PDB file of C-alpha atoms in Angstrom:
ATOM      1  CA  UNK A   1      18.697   0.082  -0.288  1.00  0.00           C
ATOM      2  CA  UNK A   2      21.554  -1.617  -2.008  1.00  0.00           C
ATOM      3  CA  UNK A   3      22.621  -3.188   1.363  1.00  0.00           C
ATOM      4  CA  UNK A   4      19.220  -4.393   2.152  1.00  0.00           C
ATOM      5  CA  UNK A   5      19.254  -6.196  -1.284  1.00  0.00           C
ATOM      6  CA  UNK A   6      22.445  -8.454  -0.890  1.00  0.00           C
ATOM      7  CA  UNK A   7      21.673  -9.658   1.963  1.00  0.00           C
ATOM      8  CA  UNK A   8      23.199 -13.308   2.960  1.00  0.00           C
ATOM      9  CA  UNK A   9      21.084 -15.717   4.417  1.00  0.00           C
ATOM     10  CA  UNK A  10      20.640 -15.456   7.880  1.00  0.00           C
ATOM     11  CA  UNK A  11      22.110 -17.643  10.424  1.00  0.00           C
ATOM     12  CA  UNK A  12      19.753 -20.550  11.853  1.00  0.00           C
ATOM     13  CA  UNK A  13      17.211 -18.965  14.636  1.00  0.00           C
ATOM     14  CA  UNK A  14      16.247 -16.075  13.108  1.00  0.00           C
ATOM     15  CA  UNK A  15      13.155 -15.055  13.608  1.00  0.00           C
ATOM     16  CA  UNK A  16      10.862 -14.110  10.791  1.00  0.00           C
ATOM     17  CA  UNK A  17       9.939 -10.740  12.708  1.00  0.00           C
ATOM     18  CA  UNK A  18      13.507  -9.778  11.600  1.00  0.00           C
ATOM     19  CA  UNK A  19      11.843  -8.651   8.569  1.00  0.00           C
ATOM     20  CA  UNK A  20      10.344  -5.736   9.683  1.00  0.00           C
ATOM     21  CA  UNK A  21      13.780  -4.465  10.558  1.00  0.00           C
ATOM     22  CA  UNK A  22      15.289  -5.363   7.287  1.00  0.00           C
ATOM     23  CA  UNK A  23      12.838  -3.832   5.391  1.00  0.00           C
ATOM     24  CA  UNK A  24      13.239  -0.713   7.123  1.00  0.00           C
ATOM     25  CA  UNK A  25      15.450   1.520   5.315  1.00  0.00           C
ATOM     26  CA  UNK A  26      12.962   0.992   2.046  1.00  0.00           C
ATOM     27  CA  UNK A  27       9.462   1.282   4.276  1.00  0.00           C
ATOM     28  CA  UNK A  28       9.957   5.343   4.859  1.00  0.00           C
ATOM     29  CA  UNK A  29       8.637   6.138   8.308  1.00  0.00           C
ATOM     30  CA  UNK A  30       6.486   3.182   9.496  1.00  0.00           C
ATOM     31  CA  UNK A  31       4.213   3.952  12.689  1.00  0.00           C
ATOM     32  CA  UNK A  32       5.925   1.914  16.021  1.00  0.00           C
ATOM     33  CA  UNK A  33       2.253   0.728  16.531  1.00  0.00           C
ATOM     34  CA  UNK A  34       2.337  -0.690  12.739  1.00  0.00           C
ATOM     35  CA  UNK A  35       6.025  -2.090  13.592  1.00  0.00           C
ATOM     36  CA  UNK A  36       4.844  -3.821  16.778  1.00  0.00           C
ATOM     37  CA  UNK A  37       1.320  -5.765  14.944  1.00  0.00           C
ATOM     38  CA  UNK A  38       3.265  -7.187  11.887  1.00  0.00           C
ATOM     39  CA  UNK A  39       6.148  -8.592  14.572  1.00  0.00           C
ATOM     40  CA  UNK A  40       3.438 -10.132  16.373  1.00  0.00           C
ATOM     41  CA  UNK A  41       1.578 -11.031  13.398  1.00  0.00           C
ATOM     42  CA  UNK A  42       5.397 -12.476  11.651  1.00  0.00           C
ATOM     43  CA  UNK A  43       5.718 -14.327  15.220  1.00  0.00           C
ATOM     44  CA  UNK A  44       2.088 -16.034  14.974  1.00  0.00           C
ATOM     45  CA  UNK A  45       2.478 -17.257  11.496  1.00  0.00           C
ATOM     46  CA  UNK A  46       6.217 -18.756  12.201  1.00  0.00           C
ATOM     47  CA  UNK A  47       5.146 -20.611  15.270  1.00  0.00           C
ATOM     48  CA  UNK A  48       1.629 -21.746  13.600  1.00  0.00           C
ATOM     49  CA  UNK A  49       4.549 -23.147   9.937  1.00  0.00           C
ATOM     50  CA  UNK A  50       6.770 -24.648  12.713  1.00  0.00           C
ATOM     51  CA  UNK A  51       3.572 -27.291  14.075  1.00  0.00           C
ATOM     52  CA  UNK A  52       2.434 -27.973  10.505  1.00  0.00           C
ATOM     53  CA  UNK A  53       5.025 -28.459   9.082  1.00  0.00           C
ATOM     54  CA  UNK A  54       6.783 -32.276   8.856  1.00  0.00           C
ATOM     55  CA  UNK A  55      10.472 -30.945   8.881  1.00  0.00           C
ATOM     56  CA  UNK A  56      11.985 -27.690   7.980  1.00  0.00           C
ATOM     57  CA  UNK A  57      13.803 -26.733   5.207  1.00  0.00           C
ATOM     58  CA  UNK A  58      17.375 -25.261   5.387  1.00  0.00           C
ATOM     59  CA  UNK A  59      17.017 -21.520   6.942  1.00  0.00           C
ATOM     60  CA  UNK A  60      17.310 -18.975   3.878  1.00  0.00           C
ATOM     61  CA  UNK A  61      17.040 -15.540   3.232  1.00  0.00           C
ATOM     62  CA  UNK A  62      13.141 -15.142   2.286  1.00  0.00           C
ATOM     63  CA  UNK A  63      12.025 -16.849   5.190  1.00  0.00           C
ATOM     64  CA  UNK A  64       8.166 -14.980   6.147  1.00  0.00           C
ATOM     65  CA  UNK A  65       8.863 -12.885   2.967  1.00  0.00           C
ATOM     66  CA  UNK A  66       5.256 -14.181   1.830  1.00  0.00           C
ATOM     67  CA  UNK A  67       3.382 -13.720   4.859  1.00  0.00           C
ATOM     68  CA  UNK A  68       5.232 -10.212   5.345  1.00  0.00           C
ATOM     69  CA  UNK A  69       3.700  -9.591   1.951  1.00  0.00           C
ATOM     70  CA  UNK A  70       0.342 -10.965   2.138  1.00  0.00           C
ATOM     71  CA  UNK A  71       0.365  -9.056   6.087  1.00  0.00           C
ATOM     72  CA  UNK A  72       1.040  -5.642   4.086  1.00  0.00           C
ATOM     73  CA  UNK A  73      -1.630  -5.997   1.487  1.00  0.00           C
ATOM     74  CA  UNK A  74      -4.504  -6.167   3.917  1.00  0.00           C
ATOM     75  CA  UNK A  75      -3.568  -3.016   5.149  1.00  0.00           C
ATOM     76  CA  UNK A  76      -4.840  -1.469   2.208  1.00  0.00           C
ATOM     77  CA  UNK A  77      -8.335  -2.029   3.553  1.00  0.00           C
ATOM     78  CA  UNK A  78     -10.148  -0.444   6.682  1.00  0.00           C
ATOM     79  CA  UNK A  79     -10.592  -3.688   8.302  1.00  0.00           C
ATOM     80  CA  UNK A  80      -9.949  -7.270   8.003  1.00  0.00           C
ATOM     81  CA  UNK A  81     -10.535 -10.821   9.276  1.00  0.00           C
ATOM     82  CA  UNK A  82      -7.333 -11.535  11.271  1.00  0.00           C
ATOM     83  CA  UNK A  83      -7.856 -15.367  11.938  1.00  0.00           C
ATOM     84  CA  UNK A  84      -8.358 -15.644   8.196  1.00  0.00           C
ATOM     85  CA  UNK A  85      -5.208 -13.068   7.064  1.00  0.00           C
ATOM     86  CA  UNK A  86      -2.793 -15.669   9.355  1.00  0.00           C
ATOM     87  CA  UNK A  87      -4.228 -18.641   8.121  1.00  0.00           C
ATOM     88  CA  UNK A  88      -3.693 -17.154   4.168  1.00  0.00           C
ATOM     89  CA  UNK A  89       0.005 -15.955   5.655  1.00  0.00           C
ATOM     90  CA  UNK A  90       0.802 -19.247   7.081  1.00  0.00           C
ATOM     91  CA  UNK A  91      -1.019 -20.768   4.085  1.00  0.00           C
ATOM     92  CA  UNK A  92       1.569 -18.874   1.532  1.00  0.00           C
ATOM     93  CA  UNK A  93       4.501 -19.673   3.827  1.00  0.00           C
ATOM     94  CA  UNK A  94       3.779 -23.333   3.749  1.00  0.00           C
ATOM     95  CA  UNK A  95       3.379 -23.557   0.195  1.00  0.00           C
ATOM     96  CA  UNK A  96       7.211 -21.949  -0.034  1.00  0.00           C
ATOM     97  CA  UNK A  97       8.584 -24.228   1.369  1.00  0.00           C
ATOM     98  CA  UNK A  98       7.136 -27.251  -0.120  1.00  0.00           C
ATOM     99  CA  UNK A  99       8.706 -25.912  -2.998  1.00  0.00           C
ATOM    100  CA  UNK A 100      12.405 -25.522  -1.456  1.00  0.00           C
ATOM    101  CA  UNK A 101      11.862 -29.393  -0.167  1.00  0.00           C
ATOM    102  CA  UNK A 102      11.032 -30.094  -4.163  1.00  0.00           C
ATOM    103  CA  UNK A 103      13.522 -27.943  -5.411  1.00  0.00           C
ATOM    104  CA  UNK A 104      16.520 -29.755  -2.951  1.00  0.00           C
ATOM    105  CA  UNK A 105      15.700 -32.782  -4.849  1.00  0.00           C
ATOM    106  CA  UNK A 106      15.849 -31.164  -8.651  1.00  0.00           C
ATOM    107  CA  UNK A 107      19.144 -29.443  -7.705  1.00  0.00           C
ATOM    108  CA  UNK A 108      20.927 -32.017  -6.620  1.00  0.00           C
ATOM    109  CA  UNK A 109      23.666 -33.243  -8.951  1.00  0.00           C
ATOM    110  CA  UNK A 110      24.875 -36.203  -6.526  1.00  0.00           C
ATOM    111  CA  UNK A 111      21.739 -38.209  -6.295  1.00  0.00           C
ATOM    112  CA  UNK A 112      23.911 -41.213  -6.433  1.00  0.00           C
ATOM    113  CA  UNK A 113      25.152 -40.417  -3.310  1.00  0.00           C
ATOM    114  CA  UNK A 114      21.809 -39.920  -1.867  1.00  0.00           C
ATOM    115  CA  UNK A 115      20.086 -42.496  -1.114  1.00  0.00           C
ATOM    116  CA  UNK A 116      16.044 -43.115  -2.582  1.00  0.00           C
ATOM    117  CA  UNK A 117      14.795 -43.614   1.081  1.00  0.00           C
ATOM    118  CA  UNK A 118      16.388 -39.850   1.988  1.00  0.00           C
ATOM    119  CA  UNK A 119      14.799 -38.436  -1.330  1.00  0.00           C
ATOM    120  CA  UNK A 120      11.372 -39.885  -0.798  1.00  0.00           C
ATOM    121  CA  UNK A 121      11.578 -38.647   2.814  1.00  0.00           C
ATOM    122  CA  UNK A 122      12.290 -34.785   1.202  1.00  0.00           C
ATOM    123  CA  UNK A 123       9.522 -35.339  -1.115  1.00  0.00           C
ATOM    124  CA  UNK A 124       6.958 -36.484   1.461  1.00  0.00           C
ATOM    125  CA  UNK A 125       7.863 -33.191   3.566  1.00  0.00           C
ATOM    126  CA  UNK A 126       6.808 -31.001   0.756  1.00  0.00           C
ATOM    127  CA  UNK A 127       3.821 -33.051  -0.053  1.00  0.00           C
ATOM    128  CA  UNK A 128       3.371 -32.715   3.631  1.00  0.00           C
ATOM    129  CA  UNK A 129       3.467 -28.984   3.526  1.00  0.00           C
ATOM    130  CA  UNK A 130       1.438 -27.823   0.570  1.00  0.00           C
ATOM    131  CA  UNK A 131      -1.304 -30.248   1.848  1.00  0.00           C
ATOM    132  CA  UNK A 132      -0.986 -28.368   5.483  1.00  0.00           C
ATOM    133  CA  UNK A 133      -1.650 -25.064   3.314  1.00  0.00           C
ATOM    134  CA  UNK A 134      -4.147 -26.350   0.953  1.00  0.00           C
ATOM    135  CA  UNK A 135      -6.455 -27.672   3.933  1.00  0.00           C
ATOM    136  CA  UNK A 136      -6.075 -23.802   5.926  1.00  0.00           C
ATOM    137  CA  UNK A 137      -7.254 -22.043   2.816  1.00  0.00           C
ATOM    138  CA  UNK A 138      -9.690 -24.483   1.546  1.00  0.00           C
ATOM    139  CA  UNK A 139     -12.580 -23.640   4.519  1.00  0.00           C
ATOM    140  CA  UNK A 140     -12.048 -19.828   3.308  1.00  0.00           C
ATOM    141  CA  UNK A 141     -13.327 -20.576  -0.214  1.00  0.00           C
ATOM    142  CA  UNK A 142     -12.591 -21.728  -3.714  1.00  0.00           C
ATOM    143  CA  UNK A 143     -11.179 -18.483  -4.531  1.00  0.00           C
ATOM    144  CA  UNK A 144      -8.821 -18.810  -1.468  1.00  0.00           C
ATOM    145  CA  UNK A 145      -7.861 -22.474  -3.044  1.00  0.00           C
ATOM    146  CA  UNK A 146      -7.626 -21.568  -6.629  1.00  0.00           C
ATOM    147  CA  UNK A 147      -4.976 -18.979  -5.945  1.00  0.00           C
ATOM    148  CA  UNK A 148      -2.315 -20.546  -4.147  1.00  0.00           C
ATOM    149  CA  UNK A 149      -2.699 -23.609  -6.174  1.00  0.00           C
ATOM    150  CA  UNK A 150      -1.918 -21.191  -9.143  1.00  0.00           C
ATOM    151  CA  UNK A 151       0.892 -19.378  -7.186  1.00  0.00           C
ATOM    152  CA  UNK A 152       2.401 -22.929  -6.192  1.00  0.00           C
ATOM    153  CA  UNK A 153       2.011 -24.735  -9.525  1.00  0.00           C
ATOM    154  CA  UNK A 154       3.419 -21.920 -11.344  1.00  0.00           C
ATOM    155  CA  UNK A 155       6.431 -21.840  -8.973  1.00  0.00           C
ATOM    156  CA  UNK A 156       6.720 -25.648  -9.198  1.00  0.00           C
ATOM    157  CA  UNK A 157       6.407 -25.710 -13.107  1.00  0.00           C
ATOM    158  CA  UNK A 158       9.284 -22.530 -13.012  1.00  0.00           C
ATOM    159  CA  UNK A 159      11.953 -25.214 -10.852  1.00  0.00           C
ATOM    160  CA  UNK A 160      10.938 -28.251 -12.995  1.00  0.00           C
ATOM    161  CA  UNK A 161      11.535 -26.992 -16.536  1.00  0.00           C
ATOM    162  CA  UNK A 162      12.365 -23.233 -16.395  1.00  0.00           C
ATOM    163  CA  UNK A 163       9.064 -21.803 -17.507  1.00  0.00           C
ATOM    164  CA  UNK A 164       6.684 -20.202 -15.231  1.00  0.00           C
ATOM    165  CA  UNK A 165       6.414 -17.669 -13.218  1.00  0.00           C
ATOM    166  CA  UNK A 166       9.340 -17.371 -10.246  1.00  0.00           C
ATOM    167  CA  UNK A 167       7.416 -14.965  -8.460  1.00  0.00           C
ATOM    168  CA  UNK A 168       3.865 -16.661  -8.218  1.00  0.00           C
ATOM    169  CA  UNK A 169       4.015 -17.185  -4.354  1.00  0.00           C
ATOM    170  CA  UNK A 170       4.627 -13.609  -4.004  1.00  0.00           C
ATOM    171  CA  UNK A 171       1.606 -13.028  -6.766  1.00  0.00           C
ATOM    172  CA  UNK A 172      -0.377 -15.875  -4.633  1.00  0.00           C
ATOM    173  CA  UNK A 173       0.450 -13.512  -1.161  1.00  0.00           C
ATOM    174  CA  UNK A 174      -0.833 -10.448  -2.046  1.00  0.00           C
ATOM    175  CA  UNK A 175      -4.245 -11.869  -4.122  1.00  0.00           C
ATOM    176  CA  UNK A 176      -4.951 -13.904  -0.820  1.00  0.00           C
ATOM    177  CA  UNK A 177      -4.059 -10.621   1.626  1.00  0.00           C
ATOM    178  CA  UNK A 178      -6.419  -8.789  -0.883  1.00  0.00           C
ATOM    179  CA  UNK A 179      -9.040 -11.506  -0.648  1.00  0.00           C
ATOM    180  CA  UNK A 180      -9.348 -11.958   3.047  1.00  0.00           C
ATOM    181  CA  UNK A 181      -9.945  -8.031   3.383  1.00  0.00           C
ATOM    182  CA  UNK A 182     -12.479  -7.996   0.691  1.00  0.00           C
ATOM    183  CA  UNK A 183     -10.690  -5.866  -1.764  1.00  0.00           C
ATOM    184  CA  UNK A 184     -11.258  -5.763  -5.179  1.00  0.00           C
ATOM    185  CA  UNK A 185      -9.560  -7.173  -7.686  1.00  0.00           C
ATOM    186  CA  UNK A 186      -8.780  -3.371  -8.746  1.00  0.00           C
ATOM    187  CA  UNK A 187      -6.453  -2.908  -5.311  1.00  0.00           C
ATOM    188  CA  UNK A 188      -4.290  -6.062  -6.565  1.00  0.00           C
ATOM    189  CA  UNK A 189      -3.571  -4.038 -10.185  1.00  0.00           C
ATOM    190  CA  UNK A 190      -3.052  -0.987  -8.140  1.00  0.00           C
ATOM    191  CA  UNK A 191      -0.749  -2.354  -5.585  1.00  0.00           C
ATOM    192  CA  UNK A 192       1.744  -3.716  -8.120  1.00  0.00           C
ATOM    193  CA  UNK A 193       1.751  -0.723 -10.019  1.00  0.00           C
ATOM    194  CA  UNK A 194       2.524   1.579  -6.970  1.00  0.00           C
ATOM    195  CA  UNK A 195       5.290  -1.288  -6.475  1.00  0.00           C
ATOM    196  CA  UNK A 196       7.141   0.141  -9.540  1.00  0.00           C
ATOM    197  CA  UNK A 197       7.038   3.627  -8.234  1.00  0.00           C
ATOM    198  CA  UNK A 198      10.024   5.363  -7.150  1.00  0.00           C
ATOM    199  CA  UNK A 199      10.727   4.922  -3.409  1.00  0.00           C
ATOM    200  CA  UNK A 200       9.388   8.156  -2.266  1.00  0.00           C
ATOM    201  CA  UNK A 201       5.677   7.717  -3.566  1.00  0.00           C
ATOM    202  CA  UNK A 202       5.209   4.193  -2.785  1.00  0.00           C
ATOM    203  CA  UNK A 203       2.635   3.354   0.104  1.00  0.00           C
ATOM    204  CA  UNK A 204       4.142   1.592   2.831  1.00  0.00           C
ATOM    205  CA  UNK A 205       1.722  -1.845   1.666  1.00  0.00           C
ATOM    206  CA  UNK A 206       3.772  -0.789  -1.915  1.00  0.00           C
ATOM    207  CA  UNK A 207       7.199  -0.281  -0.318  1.00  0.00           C
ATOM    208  CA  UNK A 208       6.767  -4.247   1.665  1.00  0.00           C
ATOM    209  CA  UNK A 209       5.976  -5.506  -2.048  1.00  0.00           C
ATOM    210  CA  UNK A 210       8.992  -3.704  -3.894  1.00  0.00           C
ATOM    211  CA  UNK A 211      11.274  -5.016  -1.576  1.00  0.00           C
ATOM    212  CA  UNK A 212       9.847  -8.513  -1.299  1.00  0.00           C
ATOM    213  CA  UNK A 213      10.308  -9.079  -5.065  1.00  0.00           C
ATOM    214  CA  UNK A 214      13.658  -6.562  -5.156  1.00  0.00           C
ATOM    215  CA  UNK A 215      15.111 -10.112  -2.496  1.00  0.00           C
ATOM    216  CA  UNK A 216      13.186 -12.940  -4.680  1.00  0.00           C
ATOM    217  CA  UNK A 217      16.311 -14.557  -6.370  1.00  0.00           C
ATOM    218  CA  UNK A 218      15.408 -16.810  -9.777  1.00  0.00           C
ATOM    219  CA  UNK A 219      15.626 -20.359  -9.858  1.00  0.00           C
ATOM    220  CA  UNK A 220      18.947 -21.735  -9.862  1.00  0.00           C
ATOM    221  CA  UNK A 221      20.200 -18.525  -7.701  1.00  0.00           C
ATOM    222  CA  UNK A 222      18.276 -19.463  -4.708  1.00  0.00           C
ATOM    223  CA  UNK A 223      19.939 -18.901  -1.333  1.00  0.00           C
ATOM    224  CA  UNK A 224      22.050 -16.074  -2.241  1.00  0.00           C
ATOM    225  CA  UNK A 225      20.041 -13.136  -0.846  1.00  0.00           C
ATOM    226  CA  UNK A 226      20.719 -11.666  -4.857  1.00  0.00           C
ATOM    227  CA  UNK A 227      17.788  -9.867  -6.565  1.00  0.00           C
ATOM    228  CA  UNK A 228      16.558 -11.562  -9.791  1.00  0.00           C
ATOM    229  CA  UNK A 229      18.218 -10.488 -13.353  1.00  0.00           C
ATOM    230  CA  UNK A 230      15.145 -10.045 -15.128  1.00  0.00           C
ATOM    231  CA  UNK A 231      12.116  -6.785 -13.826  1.00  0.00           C
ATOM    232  CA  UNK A 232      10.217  -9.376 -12.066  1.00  0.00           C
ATOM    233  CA  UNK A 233       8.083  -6.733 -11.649  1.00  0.00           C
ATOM    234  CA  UNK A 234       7.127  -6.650 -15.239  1.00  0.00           C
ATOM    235  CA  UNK A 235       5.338  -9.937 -15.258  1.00  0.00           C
ATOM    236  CA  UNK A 236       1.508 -10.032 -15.597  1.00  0.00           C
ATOM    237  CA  UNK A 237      -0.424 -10.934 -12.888  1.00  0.00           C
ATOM    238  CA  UNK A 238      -2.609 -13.270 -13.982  1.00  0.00           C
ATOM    239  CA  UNK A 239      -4.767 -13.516 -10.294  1.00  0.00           C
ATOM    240  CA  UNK A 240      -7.563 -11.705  -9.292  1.00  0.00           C
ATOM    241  CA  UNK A 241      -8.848 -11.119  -6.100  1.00  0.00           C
ATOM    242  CA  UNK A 242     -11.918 -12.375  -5.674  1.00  0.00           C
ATOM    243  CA  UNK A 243     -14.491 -12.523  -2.040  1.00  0.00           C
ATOM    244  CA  UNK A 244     -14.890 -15.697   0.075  1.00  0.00           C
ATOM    245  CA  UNK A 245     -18.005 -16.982   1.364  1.00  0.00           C
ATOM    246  CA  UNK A 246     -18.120 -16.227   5.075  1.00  0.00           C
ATOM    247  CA  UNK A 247     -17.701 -18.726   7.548  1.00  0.00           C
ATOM    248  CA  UNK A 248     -18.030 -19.170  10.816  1.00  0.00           C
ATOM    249  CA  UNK A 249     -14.731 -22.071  11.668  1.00  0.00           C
ATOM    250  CA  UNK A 250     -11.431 -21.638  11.461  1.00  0.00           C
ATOM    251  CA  UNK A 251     -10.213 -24.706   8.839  1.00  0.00           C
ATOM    252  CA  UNK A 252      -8.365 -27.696  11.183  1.00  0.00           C
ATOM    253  CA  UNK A 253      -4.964 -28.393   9.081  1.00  0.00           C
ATOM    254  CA  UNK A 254      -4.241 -32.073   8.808  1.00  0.00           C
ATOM    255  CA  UNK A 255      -2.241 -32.745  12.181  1.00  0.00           C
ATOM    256  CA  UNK A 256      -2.533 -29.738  14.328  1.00  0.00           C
ATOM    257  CA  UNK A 257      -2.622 -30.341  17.967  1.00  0.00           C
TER     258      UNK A 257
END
């Protein structure tokens, strides 16, 4: 487990479907059938980022971890909508990295040497992204809405001054898993508490979520493949899972082809 938790960021190319494989030595034994639908799922949500987004951010170690998360928590239900659960993934995903593109320009100590046009350009591709996951949950509901904008601002407010909660996309992940297979809010608080579990009694939705959070690194660490210094796991969680009103389209993101 160790190993999987200092992992370095991998090299450009990687594909997100990768994860499966490095969370395997903390899933226990995961069915090849299971295996094979979240690598499919993992490729579907990268490809659907890549068109949305306006320009990619750097490659880094949590790449998908959000979707791989959000993925795992909808298999705590019998059944779920799937168009919906990769629109919430992709949604999640999105949102990350609007908030790498914002953090690029927060960290950077030379921004005399960086020109205002470059920065606004940076800035514009994370405005660009978290609108391209706003519009794909907002057709789902106002529940669907209200929790990644919580997740995001709460990351966003974490980079910008230090306070907030580093792990709110995670948070945001599983809620929106939880809400596009109609679970209740009850499954959320359950799922992070088997989280804490030792390894060996964690369900495999559980195991995805402990090591998801085990790889988050804080603010300011980002990019080293470290786990966090403080029990991230600790932290309230302060969204519940709520139903969305049926519908019958799939929401068009600003921009797709």
């Amino acid at each position: 487990m160790k190993a999987q938790m200092t992992q370095t960021i991998p090299a450009a190319g990687t594909a997100w479907r990768d994860l499966v494989d490095r969370a395997d030595g903390v899933l226990g034994t995961v069915s090849p059938a299971l295996a094979r639908h979240w690598r499919t799922e993992l490729d579907e949500v990268e490809q659907r980022v890549a068109r949305l987004e306006r320009s990619a951010p750097e490659p880094a170690f949590d790449d998908g971890v959000r979707a791989f998360v959000a993925l795992a928590t909808a298999r705590l239900a019998d059944e779920w909508d799937p168009q919906r659960l990769i629109d919430v993934a992709t949604a999640v995903e999105l949102a990350h990295r609007a908030t790498r593109h914002h953090r690029a320009i927060v960290n950077r100590s030379d921004s005399h040497n960086v020109s205002a046009s470059k920065n606004v350009t940076v800035v514009l591709d994370g405005d660009w992204s978290i609108t391209q996951a706003a519009v794909l949950v907002a057709d789902i509901g106002p529940a669907a809405y209200r929790i990644l904008v919580r997740g995001y601002g709460a990351t966003q407010v974490g980079q910008l001054s230090g306070v907030g909660d580093p792990l709110g996309l995670v948070r945001a992940a599983v809620a929106l898993g939880a809400l596009v297979a109609e679970l209740p809010a009850s499954a959320v608080q359950e799922l992070w508490a088997a989280s804490r579990l030792p390894p060996a009694r964690r369900t495999t939705s559980a195991a995805v979520l402990a090591w998801a959070v085990g790889c988050h690194s804080v603010p300011g660490h980002a990019g080293t493949g470290q786990p966090g210094g403080t029990n991230a796991l600790s932290v309230p969680v302060p969204i519940e899972a709520q139903s969305p009103a049926r519908s019958t389209t799939t929401s068009p993101a600003v921009g797709r082809s």
